[in-house]
mmCIF file of C-alpha atoms in Angstrom:
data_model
loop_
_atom_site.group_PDB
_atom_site.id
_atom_site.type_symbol
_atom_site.label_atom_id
_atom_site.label_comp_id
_atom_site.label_asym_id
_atom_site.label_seq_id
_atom_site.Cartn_x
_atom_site.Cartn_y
_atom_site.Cartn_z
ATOM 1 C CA UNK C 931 -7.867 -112.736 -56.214
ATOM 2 C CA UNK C 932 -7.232 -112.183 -59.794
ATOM 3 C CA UNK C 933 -5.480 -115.460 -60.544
ATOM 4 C CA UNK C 934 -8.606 -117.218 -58.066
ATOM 5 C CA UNK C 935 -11.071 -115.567 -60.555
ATOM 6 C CA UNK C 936 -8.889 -116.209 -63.852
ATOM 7 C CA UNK C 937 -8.508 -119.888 -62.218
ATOM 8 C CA UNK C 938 -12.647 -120.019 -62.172
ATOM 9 C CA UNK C 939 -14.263 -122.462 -65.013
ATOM 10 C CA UNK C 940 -16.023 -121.560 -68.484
ATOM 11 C CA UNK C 941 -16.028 -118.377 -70.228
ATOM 12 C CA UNK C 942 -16.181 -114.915 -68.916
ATOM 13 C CA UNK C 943 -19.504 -114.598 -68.234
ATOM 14 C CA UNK C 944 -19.887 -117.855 -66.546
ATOM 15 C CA UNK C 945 -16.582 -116.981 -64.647
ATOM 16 C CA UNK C 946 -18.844 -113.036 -62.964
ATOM 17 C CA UNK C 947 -21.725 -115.471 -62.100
ATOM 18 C CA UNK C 948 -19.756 -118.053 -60.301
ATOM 19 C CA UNK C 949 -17.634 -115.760 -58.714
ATOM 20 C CA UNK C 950 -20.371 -113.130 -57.298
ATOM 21 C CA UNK C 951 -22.664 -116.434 -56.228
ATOM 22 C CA UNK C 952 -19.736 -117.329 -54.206
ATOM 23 C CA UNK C 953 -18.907 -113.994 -52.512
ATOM 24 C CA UNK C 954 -22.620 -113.363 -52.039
ATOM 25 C CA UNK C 955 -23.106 -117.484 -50.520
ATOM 26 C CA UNK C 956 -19.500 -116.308 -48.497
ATOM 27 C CA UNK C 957 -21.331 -112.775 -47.088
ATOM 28 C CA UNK C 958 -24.798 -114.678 -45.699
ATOM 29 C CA UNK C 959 -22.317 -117.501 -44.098
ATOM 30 C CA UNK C 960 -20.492 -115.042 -42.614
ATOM 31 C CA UNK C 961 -23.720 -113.165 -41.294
ATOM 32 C CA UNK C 962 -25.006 -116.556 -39.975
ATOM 33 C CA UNK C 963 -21.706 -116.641 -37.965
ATOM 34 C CA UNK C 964 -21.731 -113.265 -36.581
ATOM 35 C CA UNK C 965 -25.046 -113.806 -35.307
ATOM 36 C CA UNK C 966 -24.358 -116.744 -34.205
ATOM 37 C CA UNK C 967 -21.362 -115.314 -31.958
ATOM 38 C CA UNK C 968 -23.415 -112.318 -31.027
ATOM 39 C CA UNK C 969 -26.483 -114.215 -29.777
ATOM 40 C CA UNK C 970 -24.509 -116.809 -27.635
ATOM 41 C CA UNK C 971 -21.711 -113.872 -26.513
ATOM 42 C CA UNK C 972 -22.640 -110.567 -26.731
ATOM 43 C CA UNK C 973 -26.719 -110.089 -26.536
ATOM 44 C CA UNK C 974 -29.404 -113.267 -26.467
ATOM 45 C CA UNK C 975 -32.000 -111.035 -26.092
ATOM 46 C CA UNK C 976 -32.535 -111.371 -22.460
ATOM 47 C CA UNK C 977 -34.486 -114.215 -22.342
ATOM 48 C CA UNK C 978 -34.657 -116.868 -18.983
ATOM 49 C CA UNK C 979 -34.150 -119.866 -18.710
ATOM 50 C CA UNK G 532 29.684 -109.603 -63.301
ATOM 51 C CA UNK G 533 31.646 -109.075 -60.025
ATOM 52 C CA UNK G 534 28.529 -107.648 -58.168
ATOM 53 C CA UNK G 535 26.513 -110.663 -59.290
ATOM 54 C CA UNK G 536 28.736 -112.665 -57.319
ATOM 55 C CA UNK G 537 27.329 -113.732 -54.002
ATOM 56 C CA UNK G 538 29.991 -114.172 -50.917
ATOM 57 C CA UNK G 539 29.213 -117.170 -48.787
ATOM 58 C CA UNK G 540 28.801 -115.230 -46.006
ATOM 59 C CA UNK G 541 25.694 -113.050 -47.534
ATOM 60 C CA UNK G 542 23.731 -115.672 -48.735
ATOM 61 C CA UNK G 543 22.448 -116.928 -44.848
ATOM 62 C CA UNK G 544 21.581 -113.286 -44.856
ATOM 63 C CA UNK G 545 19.350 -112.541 -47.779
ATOM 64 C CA UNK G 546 17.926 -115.564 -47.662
ATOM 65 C CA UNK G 547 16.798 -114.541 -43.509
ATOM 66 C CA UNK G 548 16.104 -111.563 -44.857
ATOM 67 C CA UNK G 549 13.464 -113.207 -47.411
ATOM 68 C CA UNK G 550 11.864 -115.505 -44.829
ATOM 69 C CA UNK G 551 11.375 -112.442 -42.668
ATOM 70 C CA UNK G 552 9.787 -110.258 -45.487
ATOM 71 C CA UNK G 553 7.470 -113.454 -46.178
ATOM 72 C CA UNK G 554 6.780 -114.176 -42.575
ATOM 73 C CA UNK G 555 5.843 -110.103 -41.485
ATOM 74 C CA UNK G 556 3.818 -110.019 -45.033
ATOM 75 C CA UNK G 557 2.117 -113.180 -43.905
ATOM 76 C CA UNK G 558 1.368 -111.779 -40.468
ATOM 77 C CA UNK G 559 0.165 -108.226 -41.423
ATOM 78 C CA UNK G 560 -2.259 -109.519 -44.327
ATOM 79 C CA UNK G 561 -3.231 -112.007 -41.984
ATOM 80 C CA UNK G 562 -3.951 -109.053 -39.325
ATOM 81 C CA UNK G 563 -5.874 -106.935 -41.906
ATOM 82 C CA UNK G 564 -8.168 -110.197 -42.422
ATOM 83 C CA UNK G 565 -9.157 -110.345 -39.044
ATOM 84 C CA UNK G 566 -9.142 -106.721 -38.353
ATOM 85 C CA UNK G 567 -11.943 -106.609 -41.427
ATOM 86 C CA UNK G 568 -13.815 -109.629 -40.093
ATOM 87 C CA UNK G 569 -13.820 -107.924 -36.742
ATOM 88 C CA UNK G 570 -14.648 -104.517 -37.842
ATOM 89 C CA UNK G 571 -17.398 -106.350 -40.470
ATOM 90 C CA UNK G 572 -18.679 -108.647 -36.874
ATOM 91 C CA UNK G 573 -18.873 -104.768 -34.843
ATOM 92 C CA UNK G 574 -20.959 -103.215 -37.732
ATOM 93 C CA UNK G 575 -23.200 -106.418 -38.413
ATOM 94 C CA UNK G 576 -24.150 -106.476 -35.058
ATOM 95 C CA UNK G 577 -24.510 -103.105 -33.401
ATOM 96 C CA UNK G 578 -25.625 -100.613 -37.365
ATOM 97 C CA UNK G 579 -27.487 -103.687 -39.240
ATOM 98 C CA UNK G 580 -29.214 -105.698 -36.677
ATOM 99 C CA UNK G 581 -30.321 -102.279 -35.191
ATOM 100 C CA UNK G 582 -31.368 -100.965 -39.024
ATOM 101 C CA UNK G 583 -33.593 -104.570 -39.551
ATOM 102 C CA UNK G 584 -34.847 -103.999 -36.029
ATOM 103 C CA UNK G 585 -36.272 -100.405 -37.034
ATOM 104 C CA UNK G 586 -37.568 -101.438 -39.802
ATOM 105 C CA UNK G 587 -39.243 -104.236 -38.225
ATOM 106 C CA UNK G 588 -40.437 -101.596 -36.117
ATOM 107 C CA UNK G 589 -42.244 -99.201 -38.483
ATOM 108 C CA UNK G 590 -44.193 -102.312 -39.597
ATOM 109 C CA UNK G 591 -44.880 -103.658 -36.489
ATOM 110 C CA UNK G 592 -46.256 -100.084 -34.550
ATOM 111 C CA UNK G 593 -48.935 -100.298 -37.694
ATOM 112 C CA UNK G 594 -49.964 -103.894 -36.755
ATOM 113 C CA UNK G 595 -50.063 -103.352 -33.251
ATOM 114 C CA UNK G 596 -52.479 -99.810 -33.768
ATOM 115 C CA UNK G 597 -54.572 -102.047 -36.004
ATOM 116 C CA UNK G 598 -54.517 -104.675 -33.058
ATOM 117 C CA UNK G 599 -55.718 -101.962 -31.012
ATOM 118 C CA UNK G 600 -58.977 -101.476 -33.045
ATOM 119 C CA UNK G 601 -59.915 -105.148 -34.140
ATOM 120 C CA UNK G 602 -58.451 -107.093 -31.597
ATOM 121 C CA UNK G 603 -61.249 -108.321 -29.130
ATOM 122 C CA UNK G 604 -62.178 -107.487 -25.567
ATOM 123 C CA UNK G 605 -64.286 -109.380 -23.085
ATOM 124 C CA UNK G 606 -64.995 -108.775 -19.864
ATOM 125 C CA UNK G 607 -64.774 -111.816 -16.945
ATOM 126 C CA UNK G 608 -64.837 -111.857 -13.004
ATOM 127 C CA UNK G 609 -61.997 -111.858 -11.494
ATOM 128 C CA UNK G 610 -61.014 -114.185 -8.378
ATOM 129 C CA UNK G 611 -58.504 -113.096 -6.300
ATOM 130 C CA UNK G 612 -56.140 -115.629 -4.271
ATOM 131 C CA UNK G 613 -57.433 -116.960 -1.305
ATOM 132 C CA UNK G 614 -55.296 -116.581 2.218
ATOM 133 C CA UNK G 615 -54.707 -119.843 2.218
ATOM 134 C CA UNK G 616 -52.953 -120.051 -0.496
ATOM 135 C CA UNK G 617 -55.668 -121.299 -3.051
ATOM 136 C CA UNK G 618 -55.555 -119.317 -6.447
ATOM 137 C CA UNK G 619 -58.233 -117.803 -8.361
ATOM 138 C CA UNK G 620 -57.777 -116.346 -11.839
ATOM 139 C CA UNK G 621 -55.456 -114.086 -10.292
ATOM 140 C CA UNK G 622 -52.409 -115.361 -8.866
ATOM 141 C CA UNK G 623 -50.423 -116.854 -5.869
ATOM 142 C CA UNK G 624 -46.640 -116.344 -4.831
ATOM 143 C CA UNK G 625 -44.387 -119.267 -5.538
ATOM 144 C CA UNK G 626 -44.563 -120.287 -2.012
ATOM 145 C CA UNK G 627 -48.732 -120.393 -2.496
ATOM 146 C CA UNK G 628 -49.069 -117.724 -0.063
ATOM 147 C CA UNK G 629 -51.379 -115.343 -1.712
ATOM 148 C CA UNK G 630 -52.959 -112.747 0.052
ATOM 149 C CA UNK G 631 -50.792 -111.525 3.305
ATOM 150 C CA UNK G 632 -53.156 -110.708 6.758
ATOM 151 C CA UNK G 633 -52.892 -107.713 6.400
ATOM 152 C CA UNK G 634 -53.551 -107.029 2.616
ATOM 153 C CA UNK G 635 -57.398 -109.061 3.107
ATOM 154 C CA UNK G 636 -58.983 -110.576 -0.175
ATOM 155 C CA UNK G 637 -62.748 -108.696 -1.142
ATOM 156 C CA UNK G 638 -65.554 -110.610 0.054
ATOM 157 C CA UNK G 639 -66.707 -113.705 -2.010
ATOM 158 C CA UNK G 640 -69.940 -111.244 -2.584
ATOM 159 C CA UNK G 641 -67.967 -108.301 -4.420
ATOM 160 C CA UNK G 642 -68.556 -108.910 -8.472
ATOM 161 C CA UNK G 643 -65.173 -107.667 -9.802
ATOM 162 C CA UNK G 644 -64.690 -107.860 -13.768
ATOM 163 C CA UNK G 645 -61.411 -107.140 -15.784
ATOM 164 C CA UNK G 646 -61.327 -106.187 -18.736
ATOM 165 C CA UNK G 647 -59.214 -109.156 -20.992
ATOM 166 C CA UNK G 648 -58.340 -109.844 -24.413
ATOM 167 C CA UNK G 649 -57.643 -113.026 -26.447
ATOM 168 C CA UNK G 650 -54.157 -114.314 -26.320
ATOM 169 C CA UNK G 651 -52.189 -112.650 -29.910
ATOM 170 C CA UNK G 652 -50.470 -115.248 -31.905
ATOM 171 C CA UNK G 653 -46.741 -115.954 -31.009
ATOM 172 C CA UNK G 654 -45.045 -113.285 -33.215
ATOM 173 C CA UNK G 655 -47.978 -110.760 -33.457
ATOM 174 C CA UNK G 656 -47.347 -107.229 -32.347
ATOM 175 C CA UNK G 657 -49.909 -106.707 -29.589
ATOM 176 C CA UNK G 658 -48.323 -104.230 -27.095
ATOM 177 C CA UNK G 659 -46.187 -100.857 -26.804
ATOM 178 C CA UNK G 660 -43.789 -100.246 -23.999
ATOM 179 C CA UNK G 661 -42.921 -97.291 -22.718
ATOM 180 C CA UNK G 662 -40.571 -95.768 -20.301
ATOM 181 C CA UNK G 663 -40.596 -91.466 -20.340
ATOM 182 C CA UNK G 664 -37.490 -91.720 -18.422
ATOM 183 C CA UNK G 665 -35.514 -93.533 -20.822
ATOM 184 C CA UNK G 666 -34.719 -91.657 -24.141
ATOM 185 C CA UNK G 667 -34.796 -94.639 -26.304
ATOM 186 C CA UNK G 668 -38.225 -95.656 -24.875
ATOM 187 C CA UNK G 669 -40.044 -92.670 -24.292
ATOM 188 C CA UNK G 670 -41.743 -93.028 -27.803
ATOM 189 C CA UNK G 671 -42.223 -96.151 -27.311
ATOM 190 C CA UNK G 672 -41.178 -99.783 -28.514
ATOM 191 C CA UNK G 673 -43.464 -102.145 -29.905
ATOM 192 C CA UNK G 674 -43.343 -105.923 -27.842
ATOM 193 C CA UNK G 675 -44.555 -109.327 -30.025
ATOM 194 C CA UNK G 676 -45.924 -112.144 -28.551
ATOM 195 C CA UNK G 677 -42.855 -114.867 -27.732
ATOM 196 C CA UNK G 678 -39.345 -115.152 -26.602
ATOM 197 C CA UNK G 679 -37.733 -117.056 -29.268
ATOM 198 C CA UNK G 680 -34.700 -115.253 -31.194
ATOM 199 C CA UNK G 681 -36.876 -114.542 -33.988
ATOM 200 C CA UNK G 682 -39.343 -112.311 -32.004
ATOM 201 C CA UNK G 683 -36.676 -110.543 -30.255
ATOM 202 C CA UNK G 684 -35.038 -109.520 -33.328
ATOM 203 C CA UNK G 685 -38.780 -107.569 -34.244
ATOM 204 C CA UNK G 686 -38.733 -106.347 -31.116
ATOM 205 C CA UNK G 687 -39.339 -106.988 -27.440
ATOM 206 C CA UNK G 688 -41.106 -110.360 -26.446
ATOM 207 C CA UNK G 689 -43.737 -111.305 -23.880
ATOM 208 C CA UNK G 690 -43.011 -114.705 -22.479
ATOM 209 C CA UNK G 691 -45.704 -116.954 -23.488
ATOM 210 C CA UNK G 692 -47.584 -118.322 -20.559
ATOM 211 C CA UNK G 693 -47.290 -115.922 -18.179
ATOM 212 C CA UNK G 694 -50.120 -113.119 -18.484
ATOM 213 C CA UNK G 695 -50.355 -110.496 -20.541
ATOM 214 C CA UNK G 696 -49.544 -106.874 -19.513
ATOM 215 C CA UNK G 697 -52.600 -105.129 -17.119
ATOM 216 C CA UNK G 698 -53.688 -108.907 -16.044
ATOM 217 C CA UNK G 699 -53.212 -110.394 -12.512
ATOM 218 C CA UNK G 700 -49.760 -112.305 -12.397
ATOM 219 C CA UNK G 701 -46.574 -111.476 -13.516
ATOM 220 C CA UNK G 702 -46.131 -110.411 -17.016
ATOM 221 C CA UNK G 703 -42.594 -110.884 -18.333
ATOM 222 C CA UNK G 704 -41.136 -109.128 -21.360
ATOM 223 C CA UNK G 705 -37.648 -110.027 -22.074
ATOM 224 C CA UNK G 706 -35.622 -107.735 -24.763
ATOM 225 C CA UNK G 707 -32.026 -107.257 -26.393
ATOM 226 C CA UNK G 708 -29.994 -104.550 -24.289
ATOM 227 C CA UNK G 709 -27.065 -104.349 -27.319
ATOM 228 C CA UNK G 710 -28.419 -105.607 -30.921
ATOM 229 C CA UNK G 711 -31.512 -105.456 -32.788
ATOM 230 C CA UNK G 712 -32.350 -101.857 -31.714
ATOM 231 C CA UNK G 713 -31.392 -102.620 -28.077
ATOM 232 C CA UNK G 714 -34.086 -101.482 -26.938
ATOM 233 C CA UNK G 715 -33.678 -101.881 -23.301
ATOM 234 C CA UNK G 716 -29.990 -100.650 -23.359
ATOM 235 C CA UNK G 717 -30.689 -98.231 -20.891
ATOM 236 C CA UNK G 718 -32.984 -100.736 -18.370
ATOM 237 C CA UNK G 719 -29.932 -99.924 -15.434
ATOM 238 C CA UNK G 720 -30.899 -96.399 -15.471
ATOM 239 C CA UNK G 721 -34.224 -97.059 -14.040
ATOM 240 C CA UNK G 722 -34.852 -96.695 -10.161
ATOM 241 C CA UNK G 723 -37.542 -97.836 -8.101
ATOM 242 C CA UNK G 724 -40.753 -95.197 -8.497
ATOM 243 C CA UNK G 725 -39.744 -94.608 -12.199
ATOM 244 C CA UNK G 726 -43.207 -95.111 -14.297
ATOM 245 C CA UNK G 727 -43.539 -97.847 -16.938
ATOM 246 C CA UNK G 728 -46.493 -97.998 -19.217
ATOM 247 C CA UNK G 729 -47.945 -100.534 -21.539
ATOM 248 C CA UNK G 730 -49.986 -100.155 -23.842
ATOM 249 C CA UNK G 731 -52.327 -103.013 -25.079
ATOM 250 C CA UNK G 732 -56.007 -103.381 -26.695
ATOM 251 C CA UNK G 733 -57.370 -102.941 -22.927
ATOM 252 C CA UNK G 734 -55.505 -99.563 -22.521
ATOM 253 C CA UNK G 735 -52.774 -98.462 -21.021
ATOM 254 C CA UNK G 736 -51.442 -99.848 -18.462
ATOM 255 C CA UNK G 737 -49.149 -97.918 -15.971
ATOM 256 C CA UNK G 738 -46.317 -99.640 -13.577
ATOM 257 C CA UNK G 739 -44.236 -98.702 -11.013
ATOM 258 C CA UNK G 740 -40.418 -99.774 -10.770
ATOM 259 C CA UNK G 741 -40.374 -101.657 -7.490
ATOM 260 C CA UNK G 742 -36.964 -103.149 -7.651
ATOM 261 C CA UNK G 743 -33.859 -103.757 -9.957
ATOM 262 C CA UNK G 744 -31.847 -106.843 -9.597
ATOM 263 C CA UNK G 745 -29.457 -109.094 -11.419
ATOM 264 C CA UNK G 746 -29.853 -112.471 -11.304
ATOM 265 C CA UNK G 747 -28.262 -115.593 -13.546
ATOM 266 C CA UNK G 748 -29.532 -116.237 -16.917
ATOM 267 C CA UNK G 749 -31.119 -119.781 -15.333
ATOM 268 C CA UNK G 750 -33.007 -117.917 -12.180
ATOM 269 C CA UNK G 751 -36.505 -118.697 -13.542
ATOM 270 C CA UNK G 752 -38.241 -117.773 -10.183
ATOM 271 C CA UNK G 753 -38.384 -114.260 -11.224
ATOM 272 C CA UNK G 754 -40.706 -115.095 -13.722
ATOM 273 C CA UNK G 755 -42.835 -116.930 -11.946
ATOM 274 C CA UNK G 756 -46.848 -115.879 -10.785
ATOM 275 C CA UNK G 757 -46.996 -112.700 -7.716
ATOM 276 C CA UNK G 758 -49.622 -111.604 -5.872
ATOM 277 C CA UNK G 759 -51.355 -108.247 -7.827
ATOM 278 C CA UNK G 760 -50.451 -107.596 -11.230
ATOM 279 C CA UNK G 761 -46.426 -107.050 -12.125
ATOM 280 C CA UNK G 762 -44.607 -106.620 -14.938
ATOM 281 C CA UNK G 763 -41.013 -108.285 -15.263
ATOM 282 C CA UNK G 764 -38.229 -106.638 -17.504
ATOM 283 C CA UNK G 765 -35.701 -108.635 -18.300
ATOM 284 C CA UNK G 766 -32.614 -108.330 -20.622
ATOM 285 C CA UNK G 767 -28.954 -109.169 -20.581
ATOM 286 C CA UNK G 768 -26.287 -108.018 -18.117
ATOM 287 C CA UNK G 769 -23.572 -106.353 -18.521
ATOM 288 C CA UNK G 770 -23.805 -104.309 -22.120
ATOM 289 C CA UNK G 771 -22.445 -106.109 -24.269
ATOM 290 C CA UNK G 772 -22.559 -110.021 -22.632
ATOM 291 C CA UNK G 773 -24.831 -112.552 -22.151
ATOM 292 C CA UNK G 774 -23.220 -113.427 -18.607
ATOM 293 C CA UNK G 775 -26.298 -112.278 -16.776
ATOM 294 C CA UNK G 776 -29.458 -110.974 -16.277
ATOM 295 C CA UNK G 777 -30.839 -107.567 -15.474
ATOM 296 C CA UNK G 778 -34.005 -108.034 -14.086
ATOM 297 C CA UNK G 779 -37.051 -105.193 -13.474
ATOM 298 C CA UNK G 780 -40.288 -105.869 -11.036
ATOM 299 C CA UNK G 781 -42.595 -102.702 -11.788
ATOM 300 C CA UNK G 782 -45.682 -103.086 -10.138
ATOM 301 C CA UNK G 783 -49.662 -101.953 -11.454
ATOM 302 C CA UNK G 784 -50.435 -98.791 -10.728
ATOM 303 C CA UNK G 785 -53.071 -97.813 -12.547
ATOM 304 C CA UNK G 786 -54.767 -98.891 -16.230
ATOM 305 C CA UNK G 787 -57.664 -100.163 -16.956
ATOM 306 C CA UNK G 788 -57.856 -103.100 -14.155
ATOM 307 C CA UNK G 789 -55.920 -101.608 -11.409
ATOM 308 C CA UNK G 790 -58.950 -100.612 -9.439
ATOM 309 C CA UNK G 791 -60.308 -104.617 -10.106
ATOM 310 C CA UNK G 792 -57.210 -105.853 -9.141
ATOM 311 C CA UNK G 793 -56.187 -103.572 -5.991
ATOM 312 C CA UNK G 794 -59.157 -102.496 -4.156
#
């Protein structure tokens, strides 16, 4: 993690920005995929046909 | 220096030893991984969806009370089915059957008005359900017009195109039974005689449970048109799967057009 974050490009600043846009951009994929699971496996609300 | 000084026969040894250490590291951060993405997947989808859904909710109960007040109500005469088959305004059984011999239509001559009101906009809150024998629906759970994933995660959805609750037909309100607030988690509990009531603009409208079934998630017929007025649960079956159905037929009652409806 530390060498991903060291490994990031411009200066420090630059470096927090780009690295909390991509955990944040990671966290709302990674919603979009559990919903996506739960609605087709665990609960589509019911609905027929 | 001695002890620095590897023997050919432990060298095949450490170096298993290191390809073991790597391949069990490997494997148990690789098991933490999933055991957080699972964990994260079990939280997402039973604490946050539920914590939107209540939210939604709070919101929602305001806009349907305010529904209640400006939303408007007109009165027109209602036609029920003819024996033979040929509908009115109310409605006919798949087969076009609609009245049975011995359950006689009122004579063309009987003026019979029910009370309607317009159609709410897909997504509008319009309705409360409520179920005093079911803990998480005895206060009540506000429905929005529509069936498509983004109503349901508000709350529970009337299917477009089939009438609305306390109207001749078969209203059908679909909801989630393990996400979003789940509201009809408990729907299995409910037996036939067990009292459903709806409240709308109208009034409130109260149903009977007639039958509980489960059917495929492609068996449309059970929403389709029924002689009186009915009102149609339906939700996912078992908890937690999207295998089936769970299906509810409640029938009117009483409400505000029962006595236009049944007598």
């Amino acid at each position: 993690m530390r060498q991903w974050f060291l490994g990031l490009p411009g200066p420090m600043p630059l470096k927090v920005v780009i690295a909390v846009v991509v955990v944040v951009v990671g966290l709302v994929a990674l919603f979009f995929v559990y919903d996506w699971i739960g609605t087709n496996m665990l609960d589509s609300g019911g609905t027929i046909g | 220096m001695d002890d620095a000084v590897v023997t050919p026969t432990e060298r095949p040894a450490s170096r298993s030893i290191g390809i073991l250490t790597r391949v069990v590291r490997v494997v148990g951060w690789t098991s933490i991984v999933v055991g957080v993405l699972i964990l994260g997947f079990v939280v997402q989808q039973l604490f946050v969806t539920t914590w939107f859904a209540q939210q939604h909710q709070t919101a929602l109960a305001e806009e349907a009370e305010q529904h209640f007040i400006t939303a408007e109500i007109s009165e027109t005469e209602y036609i029920p089915p003819a024996p033979g088959g040929t509908p009115g305004n109310g409605a006919v059984t798949p087969g076009g059957g609609g009245w049975s011999t011995d359950e006689q239509p009122p004579m063309d001559s009987e003026r019979r008005t029910l009370l309607i009101e317009s159609r709410p906009e897909t997504g509008s809150a319009f309705a409360i359900i409520r179920i005093p024998t079911i803990d998480r629906l005895k206060d009540g759970w506000v429905v929005v017009e529509g069936v498509q994933l983004r109503n349901l995660k508000n709350g529970a959805g009337h299917m477009p195109h089939t009438p609305l609750p306390g109207m001749p037909g078969n209203a059908v309100i679909s909801g989630h039974r393990t996400t979003y607030g789940a509201p009809f988690h408990e729907l299995d509990e409910l037996n036939p005689g067990d009292t459903i009531e709806v409240d709308t603009a109208v009034g409130t409208h109260i149903y009977e449970v007639r039958e509980v079934i489960i059917v495929r998630p492609t068996e449309l017929w059970v929403t389709e048109p029924r002689d009186g007025a009915w009102l149609t649960l339906t939700t996912c079956h078992p908890k937690f799967s999207a295998r089936q159905r769970l299906i509810v037929f409640a029938e009117l009652v009483g409400g505000p057009n029962w006595e236009v409806i049944y007598t």
